[in-house]
Amino acid sequence: MLIKKLLNSIIFKLIITLLFGFFFGTSLPEIVQQALYSISLTLKSILVFILPFIIFSCIFSCLLSFKTNVLKFISILLIFICISGFIATFIGYGVSKYALTNFHDLKETQNISGSLSPLWEFNFPSLVSNNTSLFAGFIAGVIFSIIKSAKAERIAIKLRSSVTIFLNKLFVPVLPLFALGFVIKLESDGILGVIIKSYFPLVIAILIAEVLYISFLYFAAAGFNPQKFLFFMRNALPAGMMGFSTMSSMAALPLSLQAAEKNTGQVDISRTIVPATVNVHLVGDSIAVPMIAIAIMATFGLPFPSLYTFFIFSILFVFNKFGVAGIPGGGIIVMIPILEKYLGFSSEMCGLITAIYILLDPINTAGNVLGNGAFAIISSNFFKKKSDKNKNETSLPPNEVKIAN
């Protein structure tokens, strides 16, 4: 049963795809290589065409999942999520700048000839920009999370269901084919071998960065008390292990809830925060994606992004995470347009980052689950202190209430 599950996993299929492309890709007839490359480009074009709908649907349904009609609570939680995302994203940027400098030398060892051309190129027209869908989803989600329309909730469920069906039933099954054409293109250009041999330090750097940052979050949540830190980690680790083994934050949700309730001692707040943030507060992704992206940029000879360029990228990166679908590769699929626009990614680079992202999905999902556990402690403590303060103020005599305010 375990072997069958492994053979059917998307990671196993991607590993086979990479190995096949590396050892046999250039042995195929050139017309077959061109056809496979064309198929990959066509699949990417279809995805980019549908992406605005995916982003709007996921953000709209995500905001409606906040089971409260208190605008202040929603606003504070969204601000916390965005701040946490910005911090983690810039950690990825900083680590890349100082720990992955060796990737800048790879461009000297490769010969990018660009010899393999597609048999055909088919591009769908852009009906709505991703940014428009992003902000439209935010506005609609906030409005209807306040109004609480039953019809809006039904529409949100249908939209999310349609996106899930498209991705799970149509796109995810063809992800290996999506990657294969780009893998063959990379091998044809003499890049794939360099990547396979040289990206192990990237994996180690991502792992160390995630472990240190998430440990710091738990340590800070514990008030820098070592015993309390160990207590928090002991409760949270089973959820992290579940996330690692299933590559799904949702599959780890029951254990995440259990850990949050033990660590916070606040059942109601934990049951509000954890489910609402499980697919949008993604510490592991926020650290790993910039690091993978910058390593790929260096491999392809692109300059290290300036602080200003990365700041603009990070804004859209953090907001786009609200449109992430909870499927393998979902965390990178919605990022493809901003990677192309702000970091100069080509189609081959997009295919490569998709493959690497999915291969590292177990590590990043564990980071997402554990990071969300720390976030639940920190944010619930904030809300508890705010609630206690309000109770104290309302219990004071009228003249003292005026002074407190």
C-alpha positions as a LaTeX table, in Angstrom:
\begin{tabular}{lrrr}
\hline
Residue & $x$ (\AA) & $y$ (\AA) & $z$ (\AA) \\
\hline
Met1 & 0.00 & 0.00 & 0.00 \\
Leu2 & 2.82 & 2.39 & 0.91 \\
Ile3 & 4.76 & 1.48 & $-2.25$ \\
Lys4 & 1.65 & 2.02 & $-4.39$ \\
Lys5 & 1.09 & 5.42 & $-2.78$ \\
Leu6 & 4.72 & 6.36 & $-3.41$ \\
Leu7 & 4.54 & 5.32 & $-7.07$ \\
Asn8 & 1.41 & 7.42 & $-7.56$ \\
Ser9 & 2.83 & 10.51 & $-5.86$ \\
Ile10 & 3.57 & 13.61 & $-7.92$ \\
Ile11 & 7.10 & 13.80 & $-6.46$ \\
Phe12 & 7.96 & 10.30 & $-7.70$ \\
Lys13 & 6.62 & 11.14 & $-11.16$ \\
Leu14 & 8.64 & 14.36 & $-11.26$ \\
Ile15 & 11.82 & 12.55 & $-10.23$ \\
Ile16 & 11.26 & 10.06 & $-13.06$ \\
Thr17 & 10.62 & 12.98 & $-15.43$ \\
Leu18 & 13.87 & 14.70 & $-14.41$ \\
Leu19 & 15.87 & 11.48 & $-14.75$ \\
Phe20 & 14.31 & 10.67 & $-18.12$ \\
Gly21 & 14.94 & 14.19 & $-19.41$ \\
Phe22 & 18.51 & 14.15 & $-18.11$ \\
Phe23 & 19.54 & 10.72 & $-19.49$ \\
Phe24 & 17.32 & 10.26 & $-22.56$ \\
Gly25 & 15.82 & 13.66 & $-23.46$ \\
Thr26 & 18.38 & 14.64 & $-26.07$ \\
Ser27 & 18.37 & 11.08 & $-27.49$ \\
Leu28 & 14.81 & 11.53 & $-28.71$ \\
Pro29 & 14.27 & 12.63 & $-32.31$ \\
Glu30 & 14.45 & 16.40 & $-32.57$ \\
Ile31 & 10.84 & 16.68 & $-33.73$ \\
Val32 & 9.71 & 14.79 & $-30.60$ \\
Gln33 & 11.78 & 17.12 & $-28.39$ \\
Gln34 & 10.23 & 20.13 & $-30.13$ \\
Ala35 & 6.72 & 18.69 & $-29.73$ \\
Leu36 & 7.20 & 18.03 & $-26.01$ \\
Tyr37 & 8.58 & 21.54 & $-25.55$ \\
Ser38 & 5.57 & 22.95 & $-27.45$ \\
Ile39 & 3.17 & 20.98 & $-25.22$ \\
Ser40 & 4.82 & 22.44 & $-22.12$ \\
Leu41 & 4.51 & 25.97 & $-23.50$ \\
Thr42 & 0.84 & 25.37 & $-24.40$ \\
Leu43 & 0.03 & 24.04 & $-20.92$ \\
Lys44 & 1.70 & 27.09 & $-19.42$ \\
Ser45 & $-0.35$ & 29.36 & $-21.69$ \\
Ile46 & $-3.58$ & 27.64 & $-20.58$ \\
Leu47 & $-2.60$ & 28.01 & $-16.94$ \\
Val48 & $-1.76$ & 31.71 & $-17.29$ \\
Phe49 & $-5.10$ & 32.31 & $-19.07$ \\
Ile50 & $-7.10$ & 30.67 & $-16.23$ \\
Leu51 & $-4.94$ & 32.06 & $-13.42$ \\
Pro52 & $-6.97$ & 35.27 & $-12.80$ \\
Phe53 & $-10.05$ & 33.13 & $-12.14$ \\
Ile54 & $-8.05$ & 30.86 & $-9.81$ \\
Ile55 & $-6.65$ & 33.82 & $-7.85$ \\
Phe56 & $-10.03$ & 35.54 & $-7.47$ \\
Ser57 & $-11.81$ & 32.32 & $-6.45$ \\
Cys58 & $-9.22$ & 31.32 & $-3.86$ \\
Ile59 & $-8.93$ & 34.77 & $-2.27$ \\
Phe60 & $-12.69$ & 35.32 & $-2.22$ \\
Ser61 & $-13.42$ & 31.94 & $-0.62$ \\
Cys62 & $-10.45$ & 32.29 & 1.75 \\
Leu63 & $-11.68$ & 35.58 & 3.23 \\
Leu64 & $-15.21$ & 34.22 & 3.59 \\
Ser65 & $-13.77$ & 31.35 & 5.63 \\
Phe66 & $-13.10$ & 33.75 & 8.51 \\
Lys67 & $-15.93$ & 32.64 & 10.78 \\
Thr68 & $-16.51$ & 36.00 & 12.38 \\
Asn69 & $-18.25$ & 39.22 & 11.41 \\
Val70 & $-15.86$ & 41.42 & 13.35 \\
Leu71 & $-14.07$ & 43.62 & 10.82 \\
Lys72 & $-11.41$ & 44.61 & 13.33 \\
Phe73 & $-10.47$ & 40.99 & 14.01 \\
Ile74 & $-10.24$ & 40.19 & 10.30 \\
Ser75 & $-8.18$ & 43.32 & 9.59 \\
Ile76 & $-5.70$ & 42.65 & 12.39 \\
Leu77 & $-5.31$ & 39.01 & 11.40 \\
Leu78 & $-4.73$ & 39.93 & 7.72 \\
Ile79 & $-2.14$ & 42.54 & 8.75 \\
Phe80 & $-0.36$ & 39.97 & 10.93 \\
Ile81 & $-0.33$ & 37.44 & 8.08 \\
Cys82 & 1.10 & 40.00 & 5.64 \\
Ile83 & 3.77 & 41.22 & 8.08 \\
Ser84 & 4.82 & 37.63 & 8.81 \\
Gly85 & 4.95 & 36.90 & 5.06 \\
Phe86 & 7.09 & 39.98 & 4.37 \\
Ile87 & 9.56 & 39.07 & 7.12 \\
Ala88 & 9.91 & 35.46 & 5.93 \\
Thr89 & 10.25 & 36.55 & 2.29 \\
Phe90 & 13.07 & 38.97 & 3.11 \\
Ile91 & 14.77 & 36.29 & 5.18 \\
Gly92 & 14.85 & 34.22 & 1.99 \\
Tyr93 & 16.26 & 37.23 & 0.13 \\
Gly94 & 18.92 & 37.88 & 2.78 \\
Val95 & 20.02 & 34.26 & 3.04 \\
Ser96 & 20.28 & 34.07 & $-0.75$ \\
Lys97 & 22.46 & 37.16 & $-0.85$ \\
Tyr98 & 25.01 & 35.81 & 1.62 \\
Ala99 & 24.70 & 32.01 & 1.53 \\
Leu100 & 24.16 & 31.32 & $-2.18$ \\
Thr101 & 26.84 & 33.48 & $-3.73$ \\
Asn102 & 28.38 & 30.40 & $-5.40$ \\
Phe103 & 25.40 & 30.22 & $-7.74$ \\
His104 & 26.63 & 33.37 & $-9.45$ \\
Asp105 & 29.56 & 31.38 & $-10.84$ \\
Leu106 & 27.39 & 28.78 & $-12.57$ \\
Lys107 & 26.68 & 30.96 & $-15.56$ \\
Glu108 & 30.35 & 30.71 & $-16.49$ \\
Thr109 & 30.19 & 26.89 & $-16.71$ \\
Gln110 & 27.19 & 26.63 & $-19.01$ \\
Asn111 & 26.55 & 27.15 & $-22.68$ \\
Ile112 & 23.05 & 28.46 & $-23.22$ \\
Ser113 & 22.60 & 27.99 & $-26.92$ \\
Gly114 & 18.80 & 28.15 & $-27.15$ \\
Ser115 & 18.97 & 25.65 & $-30.01$ \\
Leu116 & 15.69 & 23.81 & $-29.34$ \\
Ser117 & 12.71 & 25.72 & $-30.73$ \\
Pro118 & 9.03 & 24.77 & $-30.33$ \\
Leu119 & 7.02 & 23.29 & $-33.20$ \\
Trp120 & 4.18 & 25.68 & $-32.39$ \\
Glu121 & 3.39 & 28.51 & $-29.99$ \\
Phe122 & $-0.16$ & 29.19 & $-28.88$ \\
Asn123 & $-0.98$ & 32.07 & $-26.54$ \\
Phe124 & $-4.40$ & 32.87 & $-25.11$ \\
Pro125 & $-5.39$ & 36.55 & $-24.87$ \\
Ser126 & $-5.20$ & 38.18 & $-21.45$ \\
Leu127 & $-8.78$ & 39.09 & $-20.49$ \\
Val128 & $-8.15$ & 40.24 & $-16.91$ \\
Ser129 & $-4.84$ & 41.01 & $-15.25$ \\
Asn130 & $-3.77$ & 38.98 & $-12.23$ \\
Asn131 & $-3.46$ & 42.15 & $-10.13$ \\
Thr132 & $-7.06$ & 43.09 & $-10.95$ \\
Ser133 & $-8.24$ & 39.63 & $-9.90$ \\
Leu134 & $-6.12$ & 39.82 & $-6.77$ \\
Phe135 & $-7.60$ & 43.10 & $-5.51$ \\
Ala136 & $-11.12$ & 42.27 & $-6.72$ \\
Gly137 & $-10.98$ & 39.06 & $-4.69$ \\
Phe138 & $-9.79$ & 40.99 & $-1.62$ \\
Ile139 & $-12.50$ & 43.64 & $-1.91$ \\
Ala140 & $-15.32$ & 41.15 & $-2.57$ \\
Gly141 & $-14.07$ & 38.84 & 0.20 \\
Val142 & $-13.90$ & 41.60 & 2.82 \\
Ile143 & $-17.32$ & 43.02 & 1.86 \\
Phe144 & $-19.13$ & 39.69 & 2.00 \\
Ser145 & $-17.29$ & 38.53 & 5.12 \\
Ile146 & $-18.90$ & 41.54 & 6.81 \\
Ile147 & $-22.33$ & 41.33 & 5.14 \\
Lys148 & $-22.52$ & 37.55 & 5.60 \\
Ser149 & $-24.58$ & 36.67 & 2.52 \\
Ala150 & $-25.57$ & 32.99 & 2.29 \\
Lys151 & $-25.68$ & 33.30 & $-1.51$ \\
Ala152 & $-22.12$ & 34.73 & $-1.59$ \\
Glu153 & $-20.91$ & 31.83 & 0.56 \\
Arg154 & $-22.52$ & 29.31 & $-1.82$ \\
Ile155 & $-20.88$ & 31.04 & $-4.79$ \\
Ala156 & $-17.52$ & 31.03 & $-2.98$ \\
Ile157 & $-17.83$ & 27.30 & $-2.33$ \\
Lys158 & $-18.69$ & 26.62 & $-5.98$ \\
Leu159 & $-15.82$ & 28.76 & $-7.23$ \\
Arg160 & $-13.33$ & 27.07 & $-4.91$ \\
Ser161 & $-14.70$ & 23.66 & $-5.90$ \\
Ser162 & $-14.31$ & 24.47 & $-9.62$ \\
Val163 & $-10.70$ & 25.57 & $-9.09$ \\
Thr164 & $-9.94$ & 22.44 & $-7.06$ \\
Ile165 & $-11.44$ & 20.19 & $-9.73$ \\
Phe166 & $-9.49$ & 21.92 & $-12.52$ \\
Leu167 & $-6.19$ & 21.73 & $-10.66$ \\
Asn168 & $-6.56$ & 18.28 & $-9.08$ \\
Lys169 & $-8.25$ & 16.50 & $-11.97$ \\
Leu170 & $-6.78$ & 18.29 & $-14.99$ \\
Phe171 & $-3.59$ & 20.22 & $-14.27$ \\
Val172 & $-1.80$ & 18.30 & $-11.51$ \\
Pro173 & $-1.99$ & 14.97 & $-13.43$ \\
Val174 & $-0.18$ & 16.59 & $-16.40$ \\
Leu175 & 2.44 & 18.40 & $-14.28$ \\
Pro176 & 5.13 & 15.82 & $-15.20$ \\
Leu177 & 4.34 & 16.44 & $-18.88$ \\
Phe178 & 4.37 & 20.19 & $-18.20$ \\
Ala179 & 7.85 & 19.84 & $-16.70$ \\
Leu180 & 9.18 & 17.32 & $-19.25$ \\
Gly181 & 9.29 & 19.71 & $-22.20$ \\
Phe182 & 11.16 & 22.31 & $-20.17$ \\
Val183 & 13.53 & 19.66 & $-18.78$ \\
Ile184 & 14.38 & 18.52 & $-22.31$ \\
Lys185 & 14.89 & 22.16 & $-23.34$ \\
Leu186 & 17.24 & 22.70 & $-20.37$ \\
Glu187 & 19.20 & 19.54 & $-21.17$ \\
Ser188 & 19.40 & 20.57 & $-24.83$ \\
Asp189 & 20.87 & 23.90 & $-23.70$ \\
Gly190 & 23.38 & 22.15 & $-21.41$ \\
Ile191 & 21.87 & 23.55 & $-18.19$ \\
Leu192 & 20.14 & 20.58 & $-16.53$ \\
Gly193 & 23.35 & 18.75 & $-15.59$ \\
Val194 & 24.70 & 21.88 & $-13.90$ \\
Ile195 & 21.47 & 22.26 & $-11.94$ \\
Ile196 & 21.32 & 18.65 & $-10.72$ \\
Lys197 & 24.96 & 18.72 & $-9.60$ \\
Ser198 & 24.89 & 22.15 & $-8.00$ \\
Tyr199 & 21.52 & 22.60 & $-6.24$ \\
Phe200 & 22.19 & 20.46 & $-3.16$ \\
Pro201 & 23.62 & 23.49 & $-1.25$ \\
Leu202 & 20.36 & 25.30 & $-2.01$ \\
Val203 & 18.35 & 22.53 & $-0.32$ \\
Ile204 & 20.60 & 22.66 & 2.75 \\
Ala205 & 20.38 & 26.47 & 2.91 \\
Ile206 & 16.56 & 26.37 & 2.70 \\
Leu207 & 16.35 & 23.71 & 5.41 \\
Ile208 & 18.66 & 25.59 & 7.80 \\
Ala209 & 16.91 & 28.93 & 7.19 \\
Glu210 & 13.46 & 27.45 & 7.87 \\
Val211 & 14.55 & 25.55 & 10.98 \\
Leu212 & 16.33 & 28.57 & 12.52 \\
Tyr213 & 13.56 & 31.07 & 11.77 \\
Ile214 & 10.68 & 28.84 & 12.90 \\
Ser215 & 12.59 & 27.90 & 16.06 \\
Phe216 & 13.06 & 31.60 & 16.75 \\
Leu217 & 9.31 & 32.19 & 16.33 \\
Tyr218 & 8.49 & 29.52 & 18.91 \\
Phe219 & 11.21 & 30.80 & 21.23 \\
Ala220 & 9.81 & 34.35 & 20.99 \\
Ala221 & 6.26 & 33.04 & 21.51 \\
Ala222 & 7.53 & 31.31 & 24.66 \\
Gly223 & 8.89 & 34.58 & 26.00 \\
Phe224 & 12.41 & 33.18 & 25.46 \\
Asn225 & 11.73 & 30.60 & 28.16 \\
Pro226 & 13.56 & 27.34 & 27.18 \\
Gln227 & 11.13 & 25.05 & 29.03 \\
Lys228 & 8.11 & 26.70 & 27.50 \\
Phe229 & 9.80 & 26.57 & 24.07 \\
Leu230 & 10.32 & 22.79 & 24.41 \\
Phe231 & 6.69 & 22.41 & 25.51 \\
Phe232 & 5.48 & 24.29 & 22.43 \\
Met233 & 7.72 & 22.31 & 20.08 \\
Arg234 & 6.74 & 18.95 & 21.59 \\
Asn235 & 3.08 & 19.75 & 20.92 \\
Ala236 & 3.72 & 21.14 & 17.41 \\
Leu237 & 6.11 & 18.54 & 15.96 \\
Pro238 & 3.46 & 15.83 & 15.26 \\
Ala239 & 1.61 & 18.29 & 13.02 \\
Gly240 & 4.88 & 19.19 & 11.26 \\
Met241 & 5.64 & 15.51 & 10.68 \\
Met242 & 2.14 & 15.00 & 9.26 \\
Gly243 & 2.68 & 17.95 & 6.93 \\
Phe244 & 6.03 & 16.54 & 5.80 \\
Ser245 & 4.64 & 13.06 & 5.08 \\
Thr246 & 1.40 & 14.14 & 3.38 \\
Met247 & 2.65 & 17.38 & 1.74 \\
Ser248 & $-0.67$ & 18.90 & 2.82 \\
Ser249 & $-1.28$ & 21.55 & 5.46 \\
Met250 & $-4.96$ & 20.62 & 5.40 \\
Ala251 & $-4.17$ & 16.97 & 6.19 \\
Ala252 & $-2.22$ & 18.18 & 9.22 \\
Leu253 & $-5.03$ & 20.53 & 10.32 \\
Pro254 & $-6.48$ & 18.28 & 13.09 \\
Leu255 & $-3.03$ & 17.95 & 14.68 \\
Ser256 & $-2.36$ & 21.67 & 14.15 \\
Leu257 & $-5.59$ & 22.52 & 15.96 \\
Gln258 & $-4.75$ & 20.15 & 18.80 \\
Ala259 & $-1.27$ & 21.67 & 19.17 \\
Ala260 & $-2.59$ & 25.25 & 19.05 \\
Glu261 & $-5.20$ & 24.51 & 21.73 \\
Lys262 & $-2.53$ & 23.02 & 24.01 \\
Asn263 & 0.00 & 25.79 & 23.35 \\
Thr264 & $-2.40$ & 28.72 & 23.68 \\
Gly265 & $-4.88$ & 27.32 & 26.19 \\
Gln266 & $-7.55$ & 29.13 & 24.15 \\
Val267 & $-9.82$ & 26.76 & 22.28 \\
Asp268 & $-12.14$ & 29.29 & 20.61 \\
Ile269 & $-9.42$ & 31.59 & 19.28 \\
Ser270 & $-7.30$ & 28.64 & 18.10 \\
Arg271 & $-10.26$ & 27.18 & 16.21 \\
Thr272 & $-10.74$ & 30.51 & 14.49 \\
Ile273 & $-7.14$ & 31.37 & 13.62 \\
Val274 & $-5.68$ & 28.01 & 12.57 \\
Pro275 & $-8.28$ & 26.95 & 9.95 \\
Ala276 & $-8.49$ & 30.48 & 8.54 \\
Thr277 & $-4.73$ & 30.77 & 8.03 \\
Val278 & $-3.79$ & 27.18 & 7.17 \\
Asn279 & $-3.46$ & 27.84 & 3.41 \\
Val280 & $-2.40$ & 31.51 & 3.46 \\
His281 & 0.20 & 31.85 & 6.22 \\
Leu282 & 3.02 & 29.96 & 4.53 \\
Val283 & 6.35 & 30.56 & 6.26 \\
Gly284 & 8.10 & 27.65 & 4.52 \\
Asp285 & 7.05 & 28.84 & 1.07 \\
Ser286 & 7.89 & 32.46 & 1.87 \\
Ile287 & 11.48 & 31.53 & 2.67 \\
Ala288 & 12.02 & 28.85 & 0.04 \\
Val289 & 10.49 & 30.39 & $-3.10$ \\
Pro290 & 12.70 & 33.53 & $-3.15$ \\
Met291 & 15.77 & 31.37 & $-2.49$ \\
Ile292 & 14.91 & 28.95 & $-5.31$ \\
Ala293 & 14.04 & 31.84 & $-7.63$ \\
Ile294 & 17.29 & 33.72 & $-6.97$ \\
Ala295 & 19.36 & 30.54 & $-7.40$ \\
Ile296 & 17.67 & 29.91 & $-10.77$ \\
Met297 & 18.25 & 33.52 & $-11.80$ \\
Ala298 & 21.96 & 33.14 & $-11.08$ \\
Thr299 & 22.06 & 29.85 & $-12.97$ \\
Phe300 & 20.61 & 31.57 & $-16.03$ \\
Gly301 & 23.00 & 34.50 & $-15.73$ \\
Leu302 & 20.48 & 37.07 & $-14.45$ \\
Pro303 & 21.70 & 39.66 & $-11.92$ \\
Phe304 & 20.80 & 39.48 & $-8.24$ \\
Pro305 & 17.54 & 41.49 & $-7.82$ \\
Ser306 & 17.90 & 44.92 & $-6.29$ \\
Leu307 & 16.24 & 45.68 & $-2.97$ \\
Tyr308 & 13.63 & 47.86 & $-4.72$ \\
Thr309 & 12.81 & 45.21 & $-7.32$ \\
Phe310 & 12.51 & 42.52 & $-4.67$ \\
Phe311 & 10.36 & 44.80 & $-2.48$ \\
Ile312 & 7.83 & 45.23 & $-5.30$ \\
Phe313 & 7.98 & 41.50 & $-5.99$ \\
Ser314 & 7.47 & 40.69 & $-2.30$ \\
Ile315 & 4.33 & 42.84 & $-2.06$ \\
Leu316 & 2.59 & 40.88 & $-4.82$ \\
Phe317 & 4.14 & 37.63 & $-3.59$ \\
Val318 & 2.58 & 38.07 & $-0.13$ \\
Phe319 & $-0.81$ & 39.10 & $-1.50$ \\
Asn320 & $-0.83$ & 36.31 & $-4.09$ \\
Lys321 & $-0.43$ & 33.73 & $-1.33$ \\
Phe322 & $-4.08$ & 34.38 & $-0.46$ \\
Gly323 & $-4.85$ & 32.91 & $-3.87$ \\
Val324 & $-2.86$ & 29.71 & $-3.35$ \\
Ala325 & $-4.74$ & 26.47 & $-3.97$ \\
Gly326 & $-4.04$ & 23.64 & $-1.57$ \\
Ile327 & $-2.69$ & 21.16 & $-4.12$ \\
Pro328 & 0.85 & 20.01 & $-5.06$ \\
Gly329 & 2.53 & 22.95 & $-6.76$ \\
Gly330 & $-0.28$ & 25.33 & $-5.76$ \\
Gly331 & 2.13 & 27.60 & $-3.94$ \\
Ile332 & 4.17 & 28.30 & $-7.08$ \\
Ile333 & 1.52 & 28.16 & $-9.80$ \\
Val334 & $-0.01$ & 31.52 & $-8.85$ \\
Met335 & 3.45 & 33.09 & $-8.61$ \\
Ile336 & 4.48 & 32.44 & $-12.24$ \\
Pro337 & 3.26 & 35.80 & $-13.65$ \\
Ile338 & 5.06 & 37.89 & $-11.00$ \\
Leu339 & 8.21 & 35.80 & $-11.38$ \\
Glu340 & 8.15 & 36.58 & $-15.09$ \\
Lys341 & 7.32 & 40.29 & $-14.72$ \\
Tyr342 & 9.55 & 41.27 & $-11.80$ \\
Leu343 & 12.38 & 38.72 & $-11.76$ \\
Gly344 & 12.71 & 38.18 & $-15.51$ \\
Phe345 & 11.79 & 34.48 & $-15.55$ \\
Ser346 & 11.54 & 32.72 & $-18.91$ \\
Ser347 & 9.20 & 29.79 & $-19.64$ \\
Glu348 & 12.06 & 27.34 & $-19.00$ \\
Met349 & 12.81 & 28.98 & $-15.65$ \\
Cys350 & 9.12 & 28.76 & $-14.68$ \\
Gly351 & 9.07 & 25.06 & $-15.53$ \\
Leu352 & 12.23 & 24.50 & $-13.52$ \\
Ile353 & 11.05 & 26.35 & $-10.40$ \\
Thr354 & 7.76 & 24.40 & $-10.54$ \\
Ala355 & 9.64 & 21.10 & $-10.56$ \\
Ile356 & 12.08 & 22.11 & $-7.80$ \\
Tyr357 & 9.27 & 23.56 & $-5.68$ \\
Ile358 & 7.29 & 20.31 & $-5.82$ \\
Leu359 & 10.37 & 18.21 & $-5.07$ \\
Leu360 & 10.95 & 20.32 & $-1.94$ \\
Asp361 & 7.24 & 20.32 & $-1.04$ \\
Pro362 & 7.63 & 17.99 & 2.01 \\
Ile363 & 10.18 & 20.34 & 3.62 \\
Asn364 & 8.21 & 23.49 & 2.83 \\
Thr365 & 4.88 & 22.04 & 3.93 \\
Ala366 & 6.38 & 21.04 & 7.27 \\
Gly367 & 7.71 & 24.60 & 7.55 \\
Asn368 & 4.27 & 26.00 & 6.70 \\
Val369 & 2.55 & 23.84 & 9.34 \\
Leu370 & 5.07 & 24.58 & 12.09 \\
Gly371 & 5.21 & 28.26 & 11.20 \\
Asn372 & 1.44 & 28.49 & 11.35 \\
Gly373 & 1.56 & 26.88 & 14.80 \\
Ala374 & 3.89 & 29.61 & 16.06 \\
Phe375 & 1.72 & 32.26 & 14.39 \\
Ala376 & $-1.34$ & 30.90 & 16.22 \\
Ile377 & 0.41 & 31.28 & 19.59 \\
Ile378 & 1.67 & 34.81 & 18.91 \\
Ser379 & $-1.58$ & 36.13 & 17.42 \\
Ser380 & $-3.85$ & 34.46 & 20.02 \\
Asn381 & $-1.73$ & 35.96 & 22.80 \\
Phe382 & $-2.21$ & 39.38 & 21.21 \\
Phe383 & $-5.98$ & 38.95 & 20.97 \\
Lys384 & $-6.17$ & 37.61 & 24.53 \\
Lys385 & $-4.26$ & 40.61 & 25.92 \\
Lys386 & $-6.48$ & 42.97 & 23.93 \\
Ser387 & $-9.61$ & 41.20 & 25.20 \\
Asp388 & $-8.36$ & 41.28 & 28.81 \\
Lys389 & $-7.57$ & 44.98 & 28.48 \\
Asn390 & $-11.06$ & 45.74 & 27.17 \\
Lys391 & $-12.64$ & 43.76 & 30.02 \\
Asn392 & $-10.58$ & 45.64 & 32.61 \\
Glu393 & $-11.52$ & 48.99 & 31.09 \\
Thr394 & $-15.24$ & 48.22 & 30.99 \\
Ser395 & $-15.15$ & 47.06 & 34.61 \\
Leu396 & $-13.70$ & 50.37 & 35.86 \\
Pro397 & $-15.88$ & 53.18 & 37.29 \\
Pro398 & $-16.94$ & 55.78 & 34.69 \\
Asn399 & $-14.36$ & 58.39 & 35.75 \\
Glu400 & $-11.55$ & 55.77 & 35.51 \\
Val401 & $-12.75$ & 54.57 & 32.12 \\
Lys402 & $-12.23$ & 58.07 & 30.78 \\
Ile403 & $-8.66$ & 58.13 & 32.11 \\
Ala404 & $-7.91$ & 54.65 & 30.65 \\
Asn405 & $-9.10$ & 55.73 & 27.23 \\
\hline
\end{tabular}
